XYZ file of C-alpha atoms in Angstrom:
425
model
C 20.843 152.445 -108.182
C 17.778 150.390 -107.296
C 15.919 153.513 -106.169
C 16.923 155.357 -109.331
C 15.720 152.471 -111.471
C 12.243 152.351 -109.945
C 11.799 156.130 -109.920
C 12.927 156.160 -113.543
C 10.651 153.235 -114.369
C 7.598 155.099 -113.127
C 8.436 158.288 -114.993
C 9.535 156.638 -118.262
C 6.364 154.550 -118.260
C 4.363 157.729 -117.645
C 6.012 159.520 -120.578
C 5.423 156.594 -122.933
C 1.802 156.339 -121.803
C 1.417 160.089 -122.323
C 2.804 159.942 -125.861
C 0.741 156.920 -126.913
C -2.392 158.016 -125.059
C -2.336 161.532 -126.465
C -1.862 160.130 -129.971
C -4.971 157.954 -129.579
C -7.119 160.626 -127.922
C -6.243 163.208 -130.574
C -7.405 160.648 -133.134
C -10.672 159.866 -131.350
C -11.565 163.385 -130.142
C -12.030 166.572 -132.130
C -9.970 169.644 -131.292
C -13.063 171.159 -129.645
C -13.667 168.146 -127.395
C -9.970 167.928 -126.570
C -10.142 171.618 -125.684
C -12.997 170.884 -123.261
C -10.964 168.027 -121.822
C -7.929 170.296 -121.413
C -9.964 172.952 -119.576
C -11.546 170.331 -117.315
C -8.163 168.833 -116.421
C -6.811 172.316 -115.699
C -9.556 172.751 -113.074
C -8.652 169.395 -111.512
C -5.001 170.434 -111.461
C -5.955 173.725 -109.787
C -7.398 171.748 -106.881
C -4.380 169.419 -106.768
C -1.923 172.319 -106.841
C -3.662 174.289 -104.100
C -4.784 171.485 -101.789
C -2.689 168.438 -102.654
C 0.845 169.586 -103.395
C 1.443 171.559 -100.156
C 0.227 168.632 -98.045
C 2.285 166.162 -100.083
C 5.446 168.252 -99.823
C 4.917 168.621 -96.075
C 4.664 164.835 -95.784
C 7.978 164.370 -97.604
C 9.729 167.127 -95.643
C 8.740 165.945 -92.145
C 8.247 162.177 -92.506
C 11.742 160.846 -91.776
C 12.443 163.045 -88.757
C 9.022 162.716 -87.165
C 9.051 158.940 -87.612
C 12.456 158.794 -85.942
C 11.099 160.922 -83.082
C 8.040 158.670 -82.664
C 5.720 161.410 -83.937
C 4.560 159.755 -87.157
C 0.956 159.276 -85.871
C 0.790 163.041 -85.267
C 1.903 163.751 -88.829
C -0.605 161.254 -90.257
C -3.377 162.780 -88.129
C -2.592 166.230 -89.530
C -2.558 164.877 -93.081
C -5.969 163.262 -92.525
C -7.388 166.547 -91.246
C -6.071 168.295 -94.333
C -7.747 165.694 -96.550
C -11.101 166.191 -94.806
C -10.909 169.944 -95.348
C -9.907 169.340 -98.942
C -12.901 167.130 -99.755
C -15.208 169.719 -98.202
C -13.544 172.474 -100.204
C -13.904 170.537 -103.449
C -17.599 169.996 -102.749
C -18.145 173.725 -102.185
C -16.081 174.623 -105.272
C -18.160 172.284 -107.439
C -21.354 173.913 -106.216
C -19.927 177.366 -106.937
C -18.856 176.400 -110.459
C -22.252 174.856 -111.223
C -23.968 178.066 -110.098
C -21.545 180.366 -111.930
C -21.768 178.171 -115.029
C -25.295 179.421 -115.587
C -23.905 182.910 -116.185
C -20.522 182.181 -117.771
C -20.339 179.950 -120.837
C -16.582 179.527 -120.372
C -17.151 177.297 -117.325
C -17.840 173.564 -117.793
C -21.327 172.057 -117.537
C -22.746 170.780 -114.250
C -22.198 167.068 -114.836
C -18.689 167.667 -116.174
C -17.945 169.682 -113.045
C -18.999 166.788 -110.809
C -16.746 164.372 -112.695
C -13.856 166.836 -112.463
C -14.468 167.330 -108.732
C -14.424 163.594 -108.033
C -11.322 163.159 -110.192
C -9.557 166.042 -108.406
C -10.329 164.568 -104.973
C -8.884 161.221 -106.012
C -5.809 162.886 -107.537
C -5.137 164.602 -104.215
C -5.414 161.350 -102.283
C -3.106 159.746 -104.832
C -0.605 162.610 -104.587
C -0.384 162.453 -100.779
C -0.089 158.648 -100.857
C 2.751 158.895 -103.374
C 4.454 161.524 -101.195
C 4.391 159.225 -98.170
C 5.824 156.389 -100.262
C 8.550 158.710 -101.552
C 9.349 159.839 -98.008
C 9.613 156.205 -96.882
C 11.667 155.506 -100.030
C 9.307 152.740 -101.141
C 10.454 153.370 -104.698
C 9.464 150.096 -106.331
C 5.814 150.196 -105.325
C 5.607 153.926 -106.037
C 7.133 153.553 -109.507
C 4.875 150.656 -110.438
C 1.769 152.520 -109.265
C 2.700 155.716 -111.089
C 3.220 153.899 -114.359
C 0.072 151.823 -113.854
C -2.076 154.907 -113.251
C -0.809 156.723 -116.345
C -1.339 153.659 -118.531
C -4.691 152.882 -116.899
C -6.203 156.327 -117.329
C -5.574 156.321 -121.066
C -6.630 152.689 -121.496
C -9.915 153.257 -119.680
C -10.546 156.577 -121.455
C -9.908 155.128 -124.908
C -11.819 151.965 -124.058
C -14.892 153.900 -122.899
C -14.889 156.089 -125.998
C -14.684 153.051 -128.283
C -17.199 150.978 -126.285
C -19.803 153.729 -125.858
C -19.062 155.379 -129.216
C -19.288 158.773 -127.492
C -16.162 160.776 -128.382
C -16.646 163.491 -125.782
C -14.564 164.995 -122.987
C -16.914 163.547 -120.352
C -16.281 160.022 -121.632
C -12.509 160.419 -121.466
C -12.739 161.869 -117.965
C -14.887 158.922 -116.939
C -12.021 156.638 -117.937
C -9.562 158.774 -115.971
C -11.889 158.532 -112.963
C -12.027 154.725 -113.064
C -8.224 154.512 -113.142
C -7.965 156.952 -110.232
C -10.419 154.949 -108.090
C -8.459 151.726 -108.618
C -5.102 153.425 -107.978
C -6.166 155.131 -104.754
C -7.660 151.865 -103.470
C -4.372 150.020 -103.980
C -2.419 152.871 -102.353
C -4.709 152.656 -99.339
C -4.008 148.963 -98.753
C -0.261 149.499 -99.121
C -0.121 152.504 -96.770
C -1.956 150.647 -94.017
C 0.918 148.189 -93.985
C 3.683 150.744 -94.531
C 2.656 153.067 -91.699
C 2.562 150.349 -89.040
C 5.449 150.465 -86.540
C 8.559 148.679 -87.782
C 10.089 145.815 -85.752
C 11.531 147.365 -82.608
C 9.762 150.672 -83.292
C 7.114 151.960 -80.889
C 4.893 155.008 -80.925
C 4.213 156.559 -77.557
C 0.520 157.423 -77.351
C 1.413 160.137 -74.865
C 3.483 162.120 -77.343
C 1.650 165.212 -78.551
C 2.458 167.978 -80.960
C 4.440 170.745 -79.285
C 3.983 174.414 -80.084
C 7.354 174.329 -81.873
C 6.120 171.417 -84.026
C 2.942 173.289 -84.892
C 4.851 176.436 -85.802
C 7.309 174.472 -87.924
C 4.513 172.753 -89.840
C 2.555 175.962 -90.315
C 5.514 178.056 -91.417
C 6.529 175.423 -93.957
C 3.086 174.502 -95.273
C 1.028 177.703 -95.352
C 3.215 179.593 -97.874
C 3.044 176.513 -100.124
C -0.723 176.915 -100.463
C -0.117 180.429 -101.761
C 2.773 179.345 -103.982
C 0.745 176.641 -105.683
C -2.092 178.995 -106.574
C 0.492 180.997 -108.490
C 2.090 177.851 -109.941
C -1.278 176.745 -111.330
C -1.770 180.181 -112.852
C 1.629 180.104 -114.522
C 1.075 176.578 -115.883
C -2.642 176.453 -116.681
C -4.278 179.886 -116.901
C -3.122 180.536 -120.466
C -5.603 178.025 -121.908
C -8.508 179.829 -120.251
C -7.421 183.143 -121.753
C -6.944 181.405 -125.090
C -10.508 180.102 -124.762
C -11.713 183.632 -124.020
C -9.958 185.325 -126.943
C -9.443 182.378 -129.304
C -11.508 179.204 -129.673
C -11.999 175.788 -128.101
C -10.297 174.267 -131.134
C -7.205 176.390 -130.406
C -7.299 175.282 -126.774
C -7.489 171.648 -127.899
C -4.571 171.949 -130.315
C -2.477 173.864 -127.799
C -3.294 171.455 -124.940
C -2.384 168.397 -127.019
C 1.028 169.791 -127.991
C 1.569 171.034 -124.421
C 1.161 167.455 -123.173
C 3.759 166.204 -125.631
C 6.274 169.064 -125.651
C 6.161 170.830 -122.276
C 5.622 167.807 -120.027
C 8.574 165.509 -120.971
C 11.169 167.870 -119.487
C 8.960 168.246 -116.409
C 9.069 164.471 -116.028
C 12.867 164.541 -116.292
C 13.116 167.214 -113.606
C 10.560 165.393 -111.475
C 12.626 162.212 -111.677
C 15.664 164.050 -110.356
C 13.724 165.815 -107.588
C 11.960 162.623 -106.503
C 15.274 160.790 -106.361
C 17.191 163.408 -104.383
C 14.546 165.235 -102.317
C 13.939 162.648 -99.539
C 17.688 162.037 -99.245
C 18.482 165.754 -99.001
C 15.790 166.262 -96.361
C 17.178 163.410 -94.281
C 20.655 164.916 -94.465
C 19.625 168.523 -93.856
C 17.253 167.931 -90.923
C 14.590 170.410 -89.831
C 16.898 173.126 -88.509
C 16.582 175.199 -91.684
C 20.274 174.748 -92.412
C 21.061 172.977 -95.660
C 24.799 172.596 -94.937
C 24.505 168.860 -94.354
C 22.791 168.436 -97.699
C 24.855 171.013 -99.543
C 26.695 168.455 -101.678
C 23.429 166.968 -102.957
C 22.059 170.461 -103.560
C 25.142 171.338 -105.626
C 24.486 168.248 -107.707
C 20.938 169.495 -108.341
C 22.359 172.807 -109.572
C 24.616 170.948 -112.019
C 21.627 168.892 -113.144
C 19.755 172.114 -113.881
C 22.551 173.121 -116.257
C 22.393 169.699 -117.950
C 18.615 170.035 -118.365
C 19.056 173.447 -119.941
C 21.693 172.196 -122.397
C 19.511 169.209 -123.357
C 16.594 171.560 -123.872
C 18.510 173.880 -126.188
C 19.799 170.970 -128.301
C 16.386 169.330 -128.726
C 14.745 172.722 -129.271
C 17.121 173.355 -132.186
C 16.247 169.965 -133.712
C 12.501 170.493 -133.290
C 12.681 173.792 -135.151
C 13.375 171.784 -138.310
C 11.620 168.450 -137.707
C 8.404 169.437 -135.901
C 6.207 168.506 -138.922
C 7.510 164.931 -138.753
C 6.994 164.815 -134.971
C 3.460 166.116 -135.449
C 2.615 163.411 -137.974
C 3.863 160.733 -135.581
C 2.373 161.979 -132.304
C -0.788 163.888 -133.283
C -4.075 163.066 -134.936
C -4.738 164.594 -138.359
C -6.913 167.436 -137.066
C -4.197 168.545 -134.625
C -1.192 168.603 -136.963
C -1.539 172.251 -137.939
C -0.399 173.028 -134.389
C 2.892 171.109 -134.699
C 4.851 174.384 -135.030
C 4.272 174.859 -131.286
C 6.450 171.842 -130.398
C 9.888 173.517 -130.217
C 8.660 176.558 -128.305
C 6.727 174.650 -125.640
C 9.654 172.247 -125.296
C 11.912 175.246 -124.654
C 9.474 176.623 -122.061
C 9.264 173.213 -120.385
C 13.039 173.050 -120.171
C 13.176 176.459 -118.467
C 10.541 175.324 -115.967
C 12.290 172.005 -115.299
C 15.679 173.626 -114.720
C 14.121 176.177 -112.376
C 12.630 173.379 -110.254
C 16.120 172.018 -109.573
C 17.304 175.394 -108.287
C 14.185 175.977 -106.191
C 14.640 172.726 -104.270
C 17.180 174.522 -102.064
C 14.516 176.952 -100.828
C 12.244 174.142 -99.621
C 15.189 172.375 -98.023
C 16.017 175.547 -96.086
C 12.337 175.983 -95.090
C 12.212 179.251 -97.067
C 8.721 178.618 -98.385
C 7.627 182.202 -97.678
C 10.286 183.503 -100.064
C 9.180 180.813 -102.520
C 5.630 182.191 -102.378
C 6.941 185.675 -103.143
C 8.854 184.393 -106.162
C 5.829 182.575 -107.598
C 3.641 185.608 -106.904
C 5.907 187.878 -108.938
C 6.100 185.368 -111.805
C 2.309 184.920 -111.748
C 1.775 188.687 -112.056
C 4.080 188.776 -115.057
C 2.263 185.761 -116.496
C -1.148 187.395 -116.058
C -0.076 190.423 -118.070
C 1.783 188.416 -120.725
C -1.011 185.843 -121.203
C -3.675 188.534 -121.435
C -1.817 190.598 -124.025
C -0.738 187.534 -125.986
C -4.194 185.942 -126.091
C -6.083 189.152 -126.834
C -3.949 190.331 -129.741
C -2.292 187.228 -131.206
C -4.255 184.216 -129.832
C -2.194 180.983 -130.122
C 0.983 182.723 -131.319
C 0.734 185.260 -128.514
C 0.111 182.621 -125.854
C 3.051 180.479 -126.978
C 5.336 183.535 -126.961
C 4.104 184.506 -123.502
C 4.625 180.987 -122.117
C 8.244 180.943 -123.306
C 8.837 184.418 -121.880
C 7.276 183.636 -118.493
C 9.176 180.378 -118.026
C 12.413 182.056 -119.059
C 11.817 184.703 -116.373
C 11.037 181.939 -113.865
C 14.368 180.287 -114.642
C 16.326 183.509 -114.158
C 14.403 184.320 -110.962
C 15.117 180.850 -109.552
C 18.850 181.452 -109.975
C 18.568 184.717 -108.034
C 16.329 183.343 -105.266
C 18.344 180.159 -104.723
C 21.152 182.060 -102.960
C 21.345 180.276 -99.576
C 20.162 182.040 -96.475
C 22.459 180.937 -93.675
C 20.829 182.381 -90.618
C 17.110 182.039 -90.049
C 15.290 181.979 -86.719
C 11.789 180.944 -85.751
C 9.482 183.867 -85.158
């Protein structure tokens, strides 16, 4: 119960900060500037999805068993190497975007790109730190830091806009950057203490990574890099196509409602995954057999059904009361987009329920199959987003997002069928 409380505390605080922060930013920023902010954040999330999430999920999956085997220093060394490659990759990506930005107006300006690159690097460090804390089940510190970051990024963003009187996307991102720097610094101090050997625990300096260890890490992690490219596309690419065939104002209105309607159910699903994932991994081991954690996995399947039922009920209510919700949660200029609320909430519910089903595949080390699933969904999304944006702009994109996430949900049910016998190649 204590773990559940602190995980819930972090996520509830994040949701409240998101609701209040979005309300203030949509009051201070125009739809065009919020559209620029939404596109910039989508680029940061691309980096986090590709470079941060696979490393973070690897940390959670292997932490308990490698610490027990005295191999934690090896895992930390591999995580550090991944972070070095990531920072280098971000630097090269920023250079490429700055160069391409001279030919493509859709890409952000040079100085905005640098801010986004720095913010993305810090988000990755934060994500991996949080993963290690989750794996060690340091729930209280993790929950406090998550809530503090979400509150801090909006406080600093709003404060900078008011203090400098510059209501632009760059100003808001500057506030996000300050909060990220402070958060990562605190995580660093905590991890130095957390990763030290426990009383009675010793790490043998002579222990090295075996070929089986290397294969296990690679076979789990590499498909996740591919999966998360597709995940970013499914979750973020629609706003770029909307920018191409619609307008920045449409992107801003869509992005604001997306934050408020799609994300809450993601937070609910994330709470459940964060709570159960480390426990399931400890029970299931690294032998690719989820039998030991089957009871917990069945609970996750039931939770997916509950999420879906909650989604359908709230979706039905939002169909009638979205104008009231828009007046409460959105600035005046954004309220014409309030009709999007029920549909993005429905799409978010599909996505959240699918995440519960897909946890089994990671538990069983079936990340290659997971990459295939996300690849198929991303192809469908590419076609649906393109057609929707080109011919119907915002209406088309919203329809496509609901369709794609509905397909993801159905695909997750099919792909979650357990695979009992798997051998290392």
